[in-house]
PDB file of C-alpha atoms in Angstrom:
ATOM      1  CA  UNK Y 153     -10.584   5.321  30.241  1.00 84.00           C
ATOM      2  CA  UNK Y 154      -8.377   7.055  28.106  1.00 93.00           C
ATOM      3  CA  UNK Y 155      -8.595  11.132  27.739  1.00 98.00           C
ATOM      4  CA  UNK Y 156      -8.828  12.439  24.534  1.00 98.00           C
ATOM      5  CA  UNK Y 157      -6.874  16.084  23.842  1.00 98.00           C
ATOM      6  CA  UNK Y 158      -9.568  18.810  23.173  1.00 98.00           C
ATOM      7  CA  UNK Y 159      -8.868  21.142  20.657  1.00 98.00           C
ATOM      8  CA  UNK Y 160     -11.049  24.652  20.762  1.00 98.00           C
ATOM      9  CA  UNK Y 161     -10.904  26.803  17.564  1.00 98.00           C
ATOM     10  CA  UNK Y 162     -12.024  30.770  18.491  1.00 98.00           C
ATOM     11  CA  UNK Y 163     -11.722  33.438  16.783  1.00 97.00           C
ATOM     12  CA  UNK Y 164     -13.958  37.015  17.948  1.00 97.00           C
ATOM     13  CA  UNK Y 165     -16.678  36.509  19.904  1.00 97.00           C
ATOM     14  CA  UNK Y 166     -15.680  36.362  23.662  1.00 97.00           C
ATOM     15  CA  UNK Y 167     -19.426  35.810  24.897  1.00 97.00           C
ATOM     16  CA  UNK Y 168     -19.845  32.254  22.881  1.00 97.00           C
ATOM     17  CA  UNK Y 169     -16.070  31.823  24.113  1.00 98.00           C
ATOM     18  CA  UNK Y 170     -16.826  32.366  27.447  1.00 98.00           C
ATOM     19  CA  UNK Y 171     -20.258  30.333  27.391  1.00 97.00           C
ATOM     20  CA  UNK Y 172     -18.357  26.788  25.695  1.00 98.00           C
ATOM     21  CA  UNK Y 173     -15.033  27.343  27.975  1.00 97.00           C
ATOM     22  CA  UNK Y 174     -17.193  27.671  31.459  1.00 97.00           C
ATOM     23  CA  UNK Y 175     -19.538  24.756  29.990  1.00 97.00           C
ATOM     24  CA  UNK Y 176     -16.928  22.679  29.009  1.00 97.00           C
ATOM     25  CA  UNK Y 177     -14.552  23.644  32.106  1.00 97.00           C
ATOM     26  CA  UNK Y 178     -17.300  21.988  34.620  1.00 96.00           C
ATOM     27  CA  UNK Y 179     -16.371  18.602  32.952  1.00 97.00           C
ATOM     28  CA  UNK Y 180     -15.541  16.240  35.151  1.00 96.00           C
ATOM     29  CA  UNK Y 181     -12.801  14.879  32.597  1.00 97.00           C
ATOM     30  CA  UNK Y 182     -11.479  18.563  31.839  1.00 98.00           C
ATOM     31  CA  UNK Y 183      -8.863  18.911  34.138  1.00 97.00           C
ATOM     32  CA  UNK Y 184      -6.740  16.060  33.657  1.00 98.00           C
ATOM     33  CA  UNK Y 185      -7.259  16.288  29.971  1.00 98.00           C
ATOM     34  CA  UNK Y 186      -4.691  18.396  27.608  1.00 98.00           C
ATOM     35  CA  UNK Y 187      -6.713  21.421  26.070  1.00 98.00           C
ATOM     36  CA  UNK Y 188      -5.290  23.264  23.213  1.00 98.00           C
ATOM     37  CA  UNK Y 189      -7.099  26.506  22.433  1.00 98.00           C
ATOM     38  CA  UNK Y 190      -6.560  27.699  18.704  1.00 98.00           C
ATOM     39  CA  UNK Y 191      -7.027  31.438  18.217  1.00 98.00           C
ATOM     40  CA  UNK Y 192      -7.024  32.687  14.702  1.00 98.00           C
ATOM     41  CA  UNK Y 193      -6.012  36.253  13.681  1.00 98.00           C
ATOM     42  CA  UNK Y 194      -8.022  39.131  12.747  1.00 97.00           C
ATOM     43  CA  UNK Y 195      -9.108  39.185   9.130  1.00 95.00           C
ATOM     44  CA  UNK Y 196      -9.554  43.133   9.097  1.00 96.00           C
ATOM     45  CA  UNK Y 197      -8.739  46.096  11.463  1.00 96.00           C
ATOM     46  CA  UNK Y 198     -12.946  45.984  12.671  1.00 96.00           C
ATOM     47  CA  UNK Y 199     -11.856  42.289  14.220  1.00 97.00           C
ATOM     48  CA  UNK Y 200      -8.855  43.534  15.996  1.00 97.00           C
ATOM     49  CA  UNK Y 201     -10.500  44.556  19.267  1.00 97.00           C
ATOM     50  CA  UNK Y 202     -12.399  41.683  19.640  1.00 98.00           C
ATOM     51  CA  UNK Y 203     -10.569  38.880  19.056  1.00 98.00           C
ATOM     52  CA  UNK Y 204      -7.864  40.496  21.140  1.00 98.00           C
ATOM     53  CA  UNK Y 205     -11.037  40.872  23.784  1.00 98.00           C
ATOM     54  CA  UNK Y 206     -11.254  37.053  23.329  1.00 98.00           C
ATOM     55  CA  UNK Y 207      -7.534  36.049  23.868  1.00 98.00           C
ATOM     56  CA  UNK Y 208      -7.349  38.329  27.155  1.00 98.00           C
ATOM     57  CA  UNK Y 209     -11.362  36.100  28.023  1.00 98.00           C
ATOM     58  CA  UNK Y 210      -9.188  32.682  27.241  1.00 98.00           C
ATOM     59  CA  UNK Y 211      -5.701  34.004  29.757  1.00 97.00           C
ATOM     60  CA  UNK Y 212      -7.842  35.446  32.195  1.00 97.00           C
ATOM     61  CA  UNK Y 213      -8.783  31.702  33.311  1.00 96.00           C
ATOM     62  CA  UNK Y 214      -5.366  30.400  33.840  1.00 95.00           C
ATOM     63  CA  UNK Y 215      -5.904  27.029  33.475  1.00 95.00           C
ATOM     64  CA  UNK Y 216      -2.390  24.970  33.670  1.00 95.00           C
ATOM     65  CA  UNK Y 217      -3.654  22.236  31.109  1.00 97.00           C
ATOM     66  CA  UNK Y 218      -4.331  24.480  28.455  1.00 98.00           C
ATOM     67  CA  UNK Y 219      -2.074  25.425  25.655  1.00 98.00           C
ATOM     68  CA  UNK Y 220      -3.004  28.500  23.609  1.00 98.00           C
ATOM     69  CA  UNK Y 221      -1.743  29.318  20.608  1.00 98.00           C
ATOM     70  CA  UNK Y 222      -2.560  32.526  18.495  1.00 98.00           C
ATOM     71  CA  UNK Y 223      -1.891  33.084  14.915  1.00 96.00           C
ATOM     72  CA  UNK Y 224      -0.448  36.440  13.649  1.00 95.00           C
ATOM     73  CA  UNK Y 225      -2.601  36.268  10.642  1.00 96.00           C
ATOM     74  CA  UNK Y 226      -5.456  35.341   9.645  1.00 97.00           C
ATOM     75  CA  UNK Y 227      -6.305  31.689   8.563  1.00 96.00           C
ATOM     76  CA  UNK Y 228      -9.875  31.570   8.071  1.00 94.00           C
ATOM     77  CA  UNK Y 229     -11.742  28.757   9.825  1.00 92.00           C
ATOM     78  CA  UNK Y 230     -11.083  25.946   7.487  1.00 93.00           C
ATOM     79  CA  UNK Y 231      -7.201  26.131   7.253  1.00 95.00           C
ATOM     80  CA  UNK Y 232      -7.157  26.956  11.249  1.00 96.00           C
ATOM     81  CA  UNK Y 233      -9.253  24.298  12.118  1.00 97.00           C
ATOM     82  CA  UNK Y 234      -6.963  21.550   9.857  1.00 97.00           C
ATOM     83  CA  UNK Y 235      -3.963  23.041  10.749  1.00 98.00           C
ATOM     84  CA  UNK Y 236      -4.777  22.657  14.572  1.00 98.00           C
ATOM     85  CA  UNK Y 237      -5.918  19.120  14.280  1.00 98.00           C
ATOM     86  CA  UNK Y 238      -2.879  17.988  12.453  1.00 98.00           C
ATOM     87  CA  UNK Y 239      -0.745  20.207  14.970  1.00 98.00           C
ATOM     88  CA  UNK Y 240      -2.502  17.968  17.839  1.00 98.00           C
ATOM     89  CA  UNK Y 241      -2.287  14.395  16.201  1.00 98.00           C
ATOM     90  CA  UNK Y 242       1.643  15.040  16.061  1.00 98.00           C
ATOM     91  CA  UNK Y 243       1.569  13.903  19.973  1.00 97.00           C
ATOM     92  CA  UNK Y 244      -1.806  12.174  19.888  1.00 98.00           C
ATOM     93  CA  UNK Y 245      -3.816   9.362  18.658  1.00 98.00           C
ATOM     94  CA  UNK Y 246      -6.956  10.893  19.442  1.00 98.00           C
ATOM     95  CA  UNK Y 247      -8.446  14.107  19.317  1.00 98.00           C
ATOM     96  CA  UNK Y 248     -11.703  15.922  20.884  1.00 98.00           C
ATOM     97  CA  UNK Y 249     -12.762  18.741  18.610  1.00 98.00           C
ATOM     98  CA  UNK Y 250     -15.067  22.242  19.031  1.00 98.00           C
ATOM     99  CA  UNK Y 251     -15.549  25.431  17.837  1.00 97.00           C
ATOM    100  CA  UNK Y 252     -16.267  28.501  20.050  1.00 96.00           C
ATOM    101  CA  UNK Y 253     -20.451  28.236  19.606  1.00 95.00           C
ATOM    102  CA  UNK Y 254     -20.862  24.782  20.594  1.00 96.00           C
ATOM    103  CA  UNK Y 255     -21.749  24.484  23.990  1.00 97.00           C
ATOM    104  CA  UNK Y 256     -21.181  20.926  25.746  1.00 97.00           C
ATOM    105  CA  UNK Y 257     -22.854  19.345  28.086  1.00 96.00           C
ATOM    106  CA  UNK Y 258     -22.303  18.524  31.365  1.00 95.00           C
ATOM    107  CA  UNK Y 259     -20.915  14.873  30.631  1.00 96.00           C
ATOM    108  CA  UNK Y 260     -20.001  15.513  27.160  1.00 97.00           C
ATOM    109  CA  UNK Y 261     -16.474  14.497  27.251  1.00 98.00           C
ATOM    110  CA  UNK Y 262     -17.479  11.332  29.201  1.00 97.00           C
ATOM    111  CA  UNK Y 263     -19.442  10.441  26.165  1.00 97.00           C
ATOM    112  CA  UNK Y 264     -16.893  11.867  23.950  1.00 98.00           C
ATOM    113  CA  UNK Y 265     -14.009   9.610  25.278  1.00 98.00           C
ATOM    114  CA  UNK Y 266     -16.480   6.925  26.326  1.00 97.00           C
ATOM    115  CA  UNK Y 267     -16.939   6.427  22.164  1.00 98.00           C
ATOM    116  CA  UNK Y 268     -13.465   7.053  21.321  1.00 98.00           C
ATOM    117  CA  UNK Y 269     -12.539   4.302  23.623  1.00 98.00           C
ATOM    118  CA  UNK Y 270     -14.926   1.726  22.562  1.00 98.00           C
ATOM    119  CA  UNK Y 271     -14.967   2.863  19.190  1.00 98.00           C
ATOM    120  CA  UNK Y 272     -10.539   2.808  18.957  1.00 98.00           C
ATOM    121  CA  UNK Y 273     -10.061  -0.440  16.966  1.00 96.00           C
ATOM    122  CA  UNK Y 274     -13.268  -0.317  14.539  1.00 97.00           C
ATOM    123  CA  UNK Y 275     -11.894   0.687  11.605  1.00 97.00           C
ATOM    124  CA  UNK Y 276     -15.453   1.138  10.102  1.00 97.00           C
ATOM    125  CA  UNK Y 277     -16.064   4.008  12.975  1.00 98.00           C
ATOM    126  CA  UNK Y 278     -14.375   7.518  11.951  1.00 98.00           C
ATOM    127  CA  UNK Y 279     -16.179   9.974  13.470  1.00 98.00           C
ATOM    128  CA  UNK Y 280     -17.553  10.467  16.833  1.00 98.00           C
ATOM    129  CA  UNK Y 281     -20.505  13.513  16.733  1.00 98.00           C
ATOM    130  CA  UNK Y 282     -21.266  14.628  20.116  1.00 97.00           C
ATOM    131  CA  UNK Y 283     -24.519  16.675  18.253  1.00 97.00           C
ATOM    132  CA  UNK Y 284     -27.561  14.851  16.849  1.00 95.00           C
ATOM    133  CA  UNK Y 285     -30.381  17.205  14.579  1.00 93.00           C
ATOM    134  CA  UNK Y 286     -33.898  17.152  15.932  1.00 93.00           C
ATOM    135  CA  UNK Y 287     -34.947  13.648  13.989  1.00 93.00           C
ATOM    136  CA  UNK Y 288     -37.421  11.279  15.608  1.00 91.00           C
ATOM    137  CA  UNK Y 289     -35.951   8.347  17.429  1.00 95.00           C
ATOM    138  CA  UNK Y 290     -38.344   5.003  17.248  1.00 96.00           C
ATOM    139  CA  UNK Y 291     -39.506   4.394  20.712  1.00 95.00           C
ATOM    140  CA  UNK Y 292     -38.365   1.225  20.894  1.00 96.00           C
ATOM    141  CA  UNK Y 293     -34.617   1.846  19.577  1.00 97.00           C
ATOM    142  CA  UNK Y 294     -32.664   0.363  23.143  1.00 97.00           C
ATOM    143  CA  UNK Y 295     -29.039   2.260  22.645  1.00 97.00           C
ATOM    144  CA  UNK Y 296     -27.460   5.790  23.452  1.00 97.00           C
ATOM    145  CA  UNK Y 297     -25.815   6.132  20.167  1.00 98.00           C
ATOM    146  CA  UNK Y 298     -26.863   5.434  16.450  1.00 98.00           C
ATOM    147  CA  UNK Y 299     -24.574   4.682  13.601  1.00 98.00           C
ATOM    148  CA  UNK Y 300     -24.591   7.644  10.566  1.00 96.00           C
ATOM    149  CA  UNK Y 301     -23.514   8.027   7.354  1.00 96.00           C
ATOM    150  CA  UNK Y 302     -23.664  11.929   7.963  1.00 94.00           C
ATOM    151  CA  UNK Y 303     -21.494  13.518  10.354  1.00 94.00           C
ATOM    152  CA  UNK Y 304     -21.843  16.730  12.308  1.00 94.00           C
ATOM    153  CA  UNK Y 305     -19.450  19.394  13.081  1.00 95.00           C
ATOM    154  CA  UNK Y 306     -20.444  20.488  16.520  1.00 96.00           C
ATOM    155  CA  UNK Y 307     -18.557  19.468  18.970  1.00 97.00           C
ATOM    156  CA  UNK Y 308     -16.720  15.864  17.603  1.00 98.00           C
ATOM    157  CA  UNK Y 309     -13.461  13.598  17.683  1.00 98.00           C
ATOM    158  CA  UNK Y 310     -11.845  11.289  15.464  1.00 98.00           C
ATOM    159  CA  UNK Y 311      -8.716   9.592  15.581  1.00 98.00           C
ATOM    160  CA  UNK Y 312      -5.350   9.568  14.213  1.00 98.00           C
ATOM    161  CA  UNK Y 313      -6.487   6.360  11.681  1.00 98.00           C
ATOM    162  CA  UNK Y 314      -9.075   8.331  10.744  1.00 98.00           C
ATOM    163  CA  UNK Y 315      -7.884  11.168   9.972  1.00 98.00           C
ATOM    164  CA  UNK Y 316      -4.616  10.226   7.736  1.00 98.00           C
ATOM    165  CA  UNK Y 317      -7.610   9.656   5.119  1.00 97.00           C
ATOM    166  CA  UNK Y 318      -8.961  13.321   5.214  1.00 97.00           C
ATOM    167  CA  UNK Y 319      -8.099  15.249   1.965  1.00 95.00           C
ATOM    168  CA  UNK Y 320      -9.503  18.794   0.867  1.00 94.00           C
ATOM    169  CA  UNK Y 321      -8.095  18.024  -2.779  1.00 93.00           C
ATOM    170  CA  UNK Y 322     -10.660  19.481  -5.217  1.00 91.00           C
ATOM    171  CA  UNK Y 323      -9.864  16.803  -7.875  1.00 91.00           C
ATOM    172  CA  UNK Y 324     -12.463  14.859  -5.240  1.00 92.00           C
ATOM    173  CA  UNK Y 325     -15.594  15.731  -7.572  1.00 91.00           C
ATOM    174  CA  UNK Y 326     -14.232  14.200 -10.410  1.00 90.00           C
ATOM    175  CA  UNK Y 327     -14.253  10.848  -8.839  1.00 90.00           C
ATOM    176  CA  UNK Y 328     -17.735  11.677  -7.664  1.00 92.00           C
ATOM    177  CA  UNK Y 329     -18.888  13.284 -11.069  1.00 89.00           C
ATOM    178  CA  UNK Y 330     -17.748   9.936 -13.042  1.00 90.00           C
ATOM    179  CA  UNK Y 331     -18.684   7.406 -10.336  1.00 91.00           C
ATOM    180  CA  UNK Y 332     -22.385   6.236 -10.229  1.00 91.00           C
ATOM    181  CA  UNK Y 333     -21.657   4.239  -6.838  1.00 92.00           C
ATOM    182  CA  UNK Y 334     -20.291   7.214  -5.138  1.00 91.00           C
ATOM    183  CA  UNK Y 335     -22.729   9.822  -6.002  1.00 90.00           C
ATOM    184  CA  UNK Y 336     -25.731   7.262  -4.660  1.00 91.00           C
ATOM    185  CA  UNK Y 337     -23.435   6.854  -1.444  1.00 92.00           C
ATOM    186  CA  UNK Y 338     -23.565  10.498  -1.069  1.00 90.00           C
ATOM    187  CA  UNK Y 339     -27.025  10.810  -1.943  1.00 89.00           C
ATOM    188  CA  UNK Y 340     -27.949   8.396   0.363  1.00 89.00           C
ATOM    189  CA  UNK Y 341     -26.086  10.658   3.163  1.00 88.00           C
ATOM    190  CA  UNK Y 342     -27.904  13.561   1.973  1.00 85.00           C
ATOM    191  CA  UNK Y 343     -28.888  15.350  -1.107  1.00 87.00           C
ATOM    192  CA  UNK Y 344     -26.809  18.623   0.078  1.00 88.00           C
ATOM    193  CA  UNK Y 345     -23.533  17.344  -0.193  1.00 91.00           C
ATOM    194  CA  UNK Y 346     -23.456  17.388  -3.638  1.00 90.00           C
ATOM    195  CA  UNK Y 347     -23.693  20.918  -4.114  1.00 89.00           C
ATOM    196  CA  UNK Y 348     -22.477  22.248  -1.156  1.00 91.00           C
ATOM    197  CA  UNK Y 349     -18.690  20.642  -2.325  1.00 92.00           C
ATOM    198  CA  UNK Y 350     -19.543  22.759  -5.503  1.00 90.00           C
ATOM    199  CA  UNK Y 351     -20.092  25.705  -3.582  1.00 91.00           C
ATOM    200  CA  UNK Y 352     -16.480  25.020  -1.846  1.00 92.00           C
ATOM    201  CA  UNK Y 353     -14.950  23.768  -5.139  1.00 91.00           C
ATOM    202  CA  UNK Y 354     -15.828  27.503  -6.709  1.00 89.00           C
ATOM    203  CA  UNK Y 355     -14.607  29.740  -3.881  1.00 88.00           C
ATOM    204  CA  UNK Y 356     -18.261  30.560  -2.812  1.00 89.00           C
ATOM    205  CA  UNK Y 357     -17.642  28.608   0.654  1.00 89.00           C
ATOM    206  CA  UNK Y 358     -14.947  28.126   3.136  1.00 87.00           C
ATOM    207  CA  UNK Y 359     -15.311  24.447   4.691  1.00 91.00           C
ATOM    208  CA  UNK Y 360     -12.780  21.814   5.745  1.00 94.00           C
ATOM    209  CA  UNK Y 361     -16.602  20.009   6.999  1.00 95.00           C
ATOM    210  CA  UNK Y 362     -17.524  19.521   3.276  1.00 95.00           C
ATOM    211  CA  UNK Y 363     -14.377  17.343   2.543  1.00 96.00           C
ATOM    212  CA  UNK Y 364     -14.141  15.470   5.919  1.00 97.00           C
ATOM    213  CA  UNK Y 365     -18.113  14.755   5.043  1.00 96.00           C
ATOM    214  CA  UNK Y 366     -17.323  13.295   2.388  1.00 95.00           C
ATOM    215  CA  UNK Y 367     -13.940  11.565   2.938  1.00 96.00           C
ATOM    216  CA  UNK Y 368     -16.070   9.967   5.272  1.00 97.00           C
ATOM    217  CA  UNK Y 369     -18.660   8.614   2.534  1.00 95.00           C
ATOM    218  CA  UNK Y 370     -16.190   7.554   0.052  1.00 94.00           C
ATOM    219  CA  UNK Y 371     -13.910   5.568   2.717  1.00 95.00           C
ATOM    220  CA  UNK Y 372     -17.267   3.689   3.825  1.00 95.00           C
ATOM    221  CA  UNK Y 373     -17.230   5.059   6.897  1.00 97.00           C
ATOM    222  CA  UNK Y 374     -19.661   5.422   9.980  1.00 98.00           C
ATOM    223  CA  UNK Y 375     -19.951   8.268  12.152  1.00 98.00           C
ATOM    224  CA  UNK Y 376     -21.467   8.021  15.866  1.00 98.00           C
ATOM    225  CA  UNK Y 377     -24.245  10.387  16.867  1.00 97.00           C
ATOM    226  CA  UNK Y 378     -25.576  10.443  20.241  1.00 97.00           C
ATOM    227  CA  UNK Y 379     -29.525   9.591  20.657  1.00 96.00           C
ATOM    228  CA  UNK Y 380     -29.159  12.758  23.061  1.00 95.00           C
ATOM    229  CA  UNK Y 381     -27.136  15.650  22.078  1.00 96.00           C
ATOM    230  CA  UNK Y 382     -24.512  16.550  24.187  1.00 97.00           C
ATOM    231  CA  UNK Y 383     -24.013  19.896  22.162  1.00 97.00           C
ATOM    232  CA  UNK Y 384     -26.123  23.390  21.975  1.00 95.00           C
ATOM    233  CA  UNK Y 385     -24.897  25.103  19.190  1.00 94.00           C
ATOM    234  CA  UNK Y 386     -25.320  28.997  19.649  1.00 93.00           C
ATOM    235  CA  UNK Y 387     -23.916  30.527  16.982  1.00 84.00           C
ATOM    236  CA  UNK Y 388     -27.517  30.669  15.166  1.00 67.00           C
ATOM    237  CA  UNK Y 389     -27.689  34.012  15.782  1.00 57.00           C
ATOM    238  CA  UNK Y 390     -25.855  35.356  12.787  1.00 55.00           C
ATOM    239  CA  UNK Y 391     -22.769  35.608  14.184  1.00 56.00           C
ATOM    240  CA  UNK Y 392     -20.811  32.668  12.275  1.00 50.00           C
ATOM    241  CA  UNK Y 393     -18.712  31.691   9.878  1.00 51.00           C
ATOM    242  CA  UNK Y 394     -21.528  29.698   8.239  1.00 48.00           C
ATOM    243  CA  UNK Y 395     -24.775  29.704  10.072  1.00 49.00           C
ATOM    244  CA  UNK Y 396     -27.338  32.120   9.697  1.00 49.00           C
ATOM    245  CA  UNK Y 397     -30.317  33.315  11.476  1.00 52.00           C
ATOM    246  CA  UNK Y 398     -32.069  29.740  12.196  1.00 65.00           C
ATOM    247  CA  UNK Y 399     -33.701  27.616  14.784  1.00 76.00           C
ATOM    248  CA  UNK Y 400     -34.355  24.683  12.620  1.00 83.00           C
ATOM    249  CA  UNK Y 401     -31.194  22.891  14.012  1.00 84.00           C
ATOM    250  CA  UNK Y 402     -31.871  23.493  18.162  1.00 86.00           C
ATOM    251  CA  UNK Y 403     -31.880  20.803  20.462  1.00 88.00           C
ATOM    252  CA  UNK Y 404     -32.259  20.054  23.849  1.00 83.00           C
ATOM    253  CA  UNK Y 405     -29.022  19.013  25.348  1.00 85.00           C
ATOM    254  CA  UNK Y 406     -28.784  15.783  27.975  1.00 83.00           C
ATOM    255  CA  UNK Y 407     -28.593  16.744  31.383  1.00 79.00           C
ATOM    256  CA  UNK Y 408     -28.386  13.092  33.106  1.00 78.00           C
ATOM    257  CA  UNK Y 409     -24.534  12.077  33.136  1.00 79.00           C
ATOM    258  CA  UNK Y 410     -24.971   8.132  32.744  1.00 75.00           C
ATOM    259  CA  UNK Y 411     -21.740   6.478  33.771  1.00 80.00           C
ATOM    260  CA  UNK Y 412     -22.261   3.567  31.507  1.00 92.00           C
ATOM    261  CA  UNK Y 413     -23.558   3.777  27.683  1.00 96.00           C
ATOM    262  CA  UNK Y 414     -25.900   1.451  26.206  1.00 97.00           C
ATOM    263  CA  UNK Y 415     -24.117   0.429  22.552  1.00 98.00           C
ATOM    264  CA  UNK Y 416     -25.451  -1.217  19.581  1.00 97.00           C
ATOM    265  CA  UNK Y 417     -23.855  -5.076  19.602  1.00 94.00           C
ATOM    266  CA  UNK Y 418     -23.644  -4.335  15.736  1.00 95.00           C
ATOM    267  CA  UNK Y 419     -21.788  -1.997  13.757  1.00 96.00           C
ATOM    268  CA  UNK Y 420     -24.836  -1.360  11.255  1.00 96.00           C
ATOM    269  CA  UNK Y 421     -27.118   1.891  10.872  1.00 96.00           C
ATOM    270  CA  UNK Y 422     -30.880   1.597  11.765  1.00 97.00           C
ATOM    271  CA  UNK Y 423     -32.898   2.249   8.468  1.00 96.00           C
ATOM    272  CA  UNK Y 424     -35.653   3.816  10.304  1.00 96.00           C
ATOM    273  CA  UNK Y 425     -33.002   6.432  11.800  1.00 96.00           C
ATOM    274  CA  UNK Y 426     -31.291   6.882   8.856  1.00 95.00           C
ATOM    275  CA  UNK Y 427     -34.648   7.996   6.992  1.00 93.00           C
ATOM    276  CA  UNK Y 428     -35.394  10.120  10.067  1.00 94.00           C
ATOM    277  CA  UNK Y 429     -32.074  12.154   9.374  1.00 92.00           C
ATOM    278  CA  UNK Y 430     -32.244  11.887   5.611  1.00 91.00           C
ATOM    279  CA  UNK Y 431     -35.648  13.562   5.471  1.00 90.00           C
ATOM    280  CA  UNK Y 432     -34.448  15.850   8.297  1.00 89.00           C
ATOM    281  CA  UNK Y 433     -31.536  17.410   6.107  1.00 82.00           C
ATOM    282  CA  UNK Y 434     -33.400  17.145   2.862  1.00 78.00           C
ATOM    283  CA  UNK Y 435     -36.036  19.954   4.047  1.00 59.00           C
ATOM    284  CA  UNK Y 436     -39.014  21.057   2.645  1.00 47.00           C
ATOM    285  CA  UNK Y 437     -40.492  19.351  -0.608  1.00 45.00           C
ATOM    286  CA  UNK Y 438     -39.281  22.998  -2.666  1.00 47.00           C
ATOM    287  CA  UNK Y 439     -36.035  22.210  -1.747  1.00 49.00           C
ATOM    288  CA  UNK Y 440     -35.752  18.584  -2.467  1.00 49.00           C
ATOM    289  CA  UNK Y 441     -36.622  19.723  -5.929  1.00 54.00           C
ATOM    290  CA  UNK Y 442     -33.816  22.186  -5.698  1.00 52.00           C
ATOM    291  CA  UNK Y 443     -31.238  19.291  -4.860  1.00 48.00           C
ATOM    292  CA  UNK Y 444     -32.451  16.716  -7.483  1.00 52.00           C
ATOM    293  CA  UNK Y 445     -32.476  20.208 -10.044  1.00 56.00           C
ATOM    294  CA  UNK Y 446     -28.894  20.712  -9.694  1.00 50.00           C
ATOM    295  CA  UNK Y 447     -27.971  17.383  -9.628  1.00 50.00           C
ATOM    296  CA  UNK Y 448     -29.800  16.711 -12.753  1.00 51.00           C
ATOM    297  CA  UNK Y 449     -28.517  19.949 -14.705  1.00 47.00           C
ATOM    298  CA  UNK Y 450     -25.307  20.414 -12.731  1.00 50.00           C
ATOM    299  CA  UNK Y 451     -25.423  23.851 -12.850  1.00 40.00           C
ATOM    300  CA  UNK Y 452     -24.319  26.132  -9.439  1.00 45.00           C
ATOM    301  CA  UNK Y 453     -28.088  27.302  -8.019  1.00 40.00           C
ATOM    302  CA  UNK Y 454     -26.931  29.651  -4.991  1.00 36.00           C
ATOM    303  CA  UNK Y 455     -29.498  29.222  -2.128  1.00 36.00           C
ATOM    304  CA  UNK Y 456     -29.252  29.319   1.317  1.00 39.00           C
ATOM    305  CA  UNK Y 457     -27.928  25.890   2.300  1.00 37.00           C
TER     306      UNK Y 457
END
């Protein structure tokens, strides 16, 4: 099986750091896979002692198949994160992506490059999610993975054919705005979407995950979730770029490594799980009404997303 390079984005808080490096260090597949550890400068003189704590953390392990590579300035988490992946897919065809909150499983690159492997030539398949939201699974759905139109950030990989199609050019909600097929596509992915690309479009968010979302959608694209997620995200503690204060999202993560996954013999979603997840994301009835508001009077309506 081929290894995928992993590519860790960090920035000031050495105790998530430390938690996803140790986690994803006791990987089977770590050490003879390439690791390149992004660290982004400090955005004000209060960062400066911690995310030089976090740098001294990442050295202190000395780990000869990791490459780590610290900006002088400050990027922000969207243009580090975009520059690092396109810094990676010069050498690579593949790529194995997390940021410093998401903490892996025990055999989450095994699933990781288990997908990417199987997945390589299926042009339909762009994303690989290693995290799946707290939706109910029917009892009598056979496979480890489901097909998605949604895909989630934590802890992910794509590939090189993939990723040529990614674009963060804002012109992208004017085809949406004047195209009744793409808006139901996105709809259909989640009613969120919508406004959360306005959000980005008028400076009041920072995301590269909004456009690859979406790049996603309007390509006709599938992502891979896992039935089980191999990701804990702890960065629900306030401490993040973007989450907040919020348990909504927690999982339990697999523990049983499986050394051969059970895949779907067609590349098709399951309805039922694709409700499941669509009712998941669109929340509470209050803020359904929200969505289908400011789709209806497209008009910015800041909330807590």
């Amino acid at each position: 099986m081929k290894l995928a390079p992993i590519a860790l984005f960090v920035y000031n808080r050495p105790e998530h750091t430390r938690k996803t490096l140790e986690s994803l260090i006791n990987n089977t597949e770590f050490i003879d896979s390439s690791c390149y550890i992004f660290c982004d400068g400090a955005k004000n003189e209060k960062d400066k002692d911690s995310v030089q704590t976090n740098r001294e953390l990442i050295h202190s392990y000395k780990l000869e198949n990791v490459i780590i590579i610290e900006n002088k300035h400050n990027k922000g988490l969207a243009k580090s994160l975009v520059d690092g992946i396109n810094y990676v897919f010069q050498e690579h065809d593949r790529i194995i992506v997390l940021e410093d909150d998401c903490v892996p499983s025990p055999d989450f690159l095994h699933f990781m490059n288990t997908c990417l492997s199987e997945y390589e030539s299926d042009e339909r398949i762009m994303n690989v999610s290693a995290y799946s939201p707290p939706i109910e699974i029917p009892e009598d759905y056979p496979y480890d993975i489901y097909f998605s139109y949604r895909f989630s950030s934590w802890g992910w990989g794509t590939w090189k054919r993939a990723w040529d199609h990614y674009s963060n050019d804002p012109k992208i909600l004017e085809k949406i705005e004047t195209s009744n097929i793409i808006k139901k596509k996105l709809d259909r992915s989640g009613l969120d979407l919508y406004p959360m690309l306005k959000r980005q479009i008028n400076g009041k968010l920072n995301s590269w995950a909004i456009f690859w979302a979406i790049n996603i959608i309007m390509n006709d694209g599938l992502s891979i979730n896992p039935v089980k997620s191999r990701i804990m995200n702890i960065g629900h503690d306030g401490s993040g770029t973007h989450c907040s204060s919020n348990r909504r999202y927690d999982v339990k993560i697999n523990k049983e490594i499986k050394c051969k996954l059970s895949f779907p013999k067609e590349t098709e979603p399951d309805d039922r799980i694709i409700k499941s997840n669509y009712d998941f994301r669109a929340g509470s009835l209050s803020k359904r009404i929200l969505y289908m508001c400011y789709h209806k009077i497209n008009e910015f309506i800041d909330f807590n997303l």
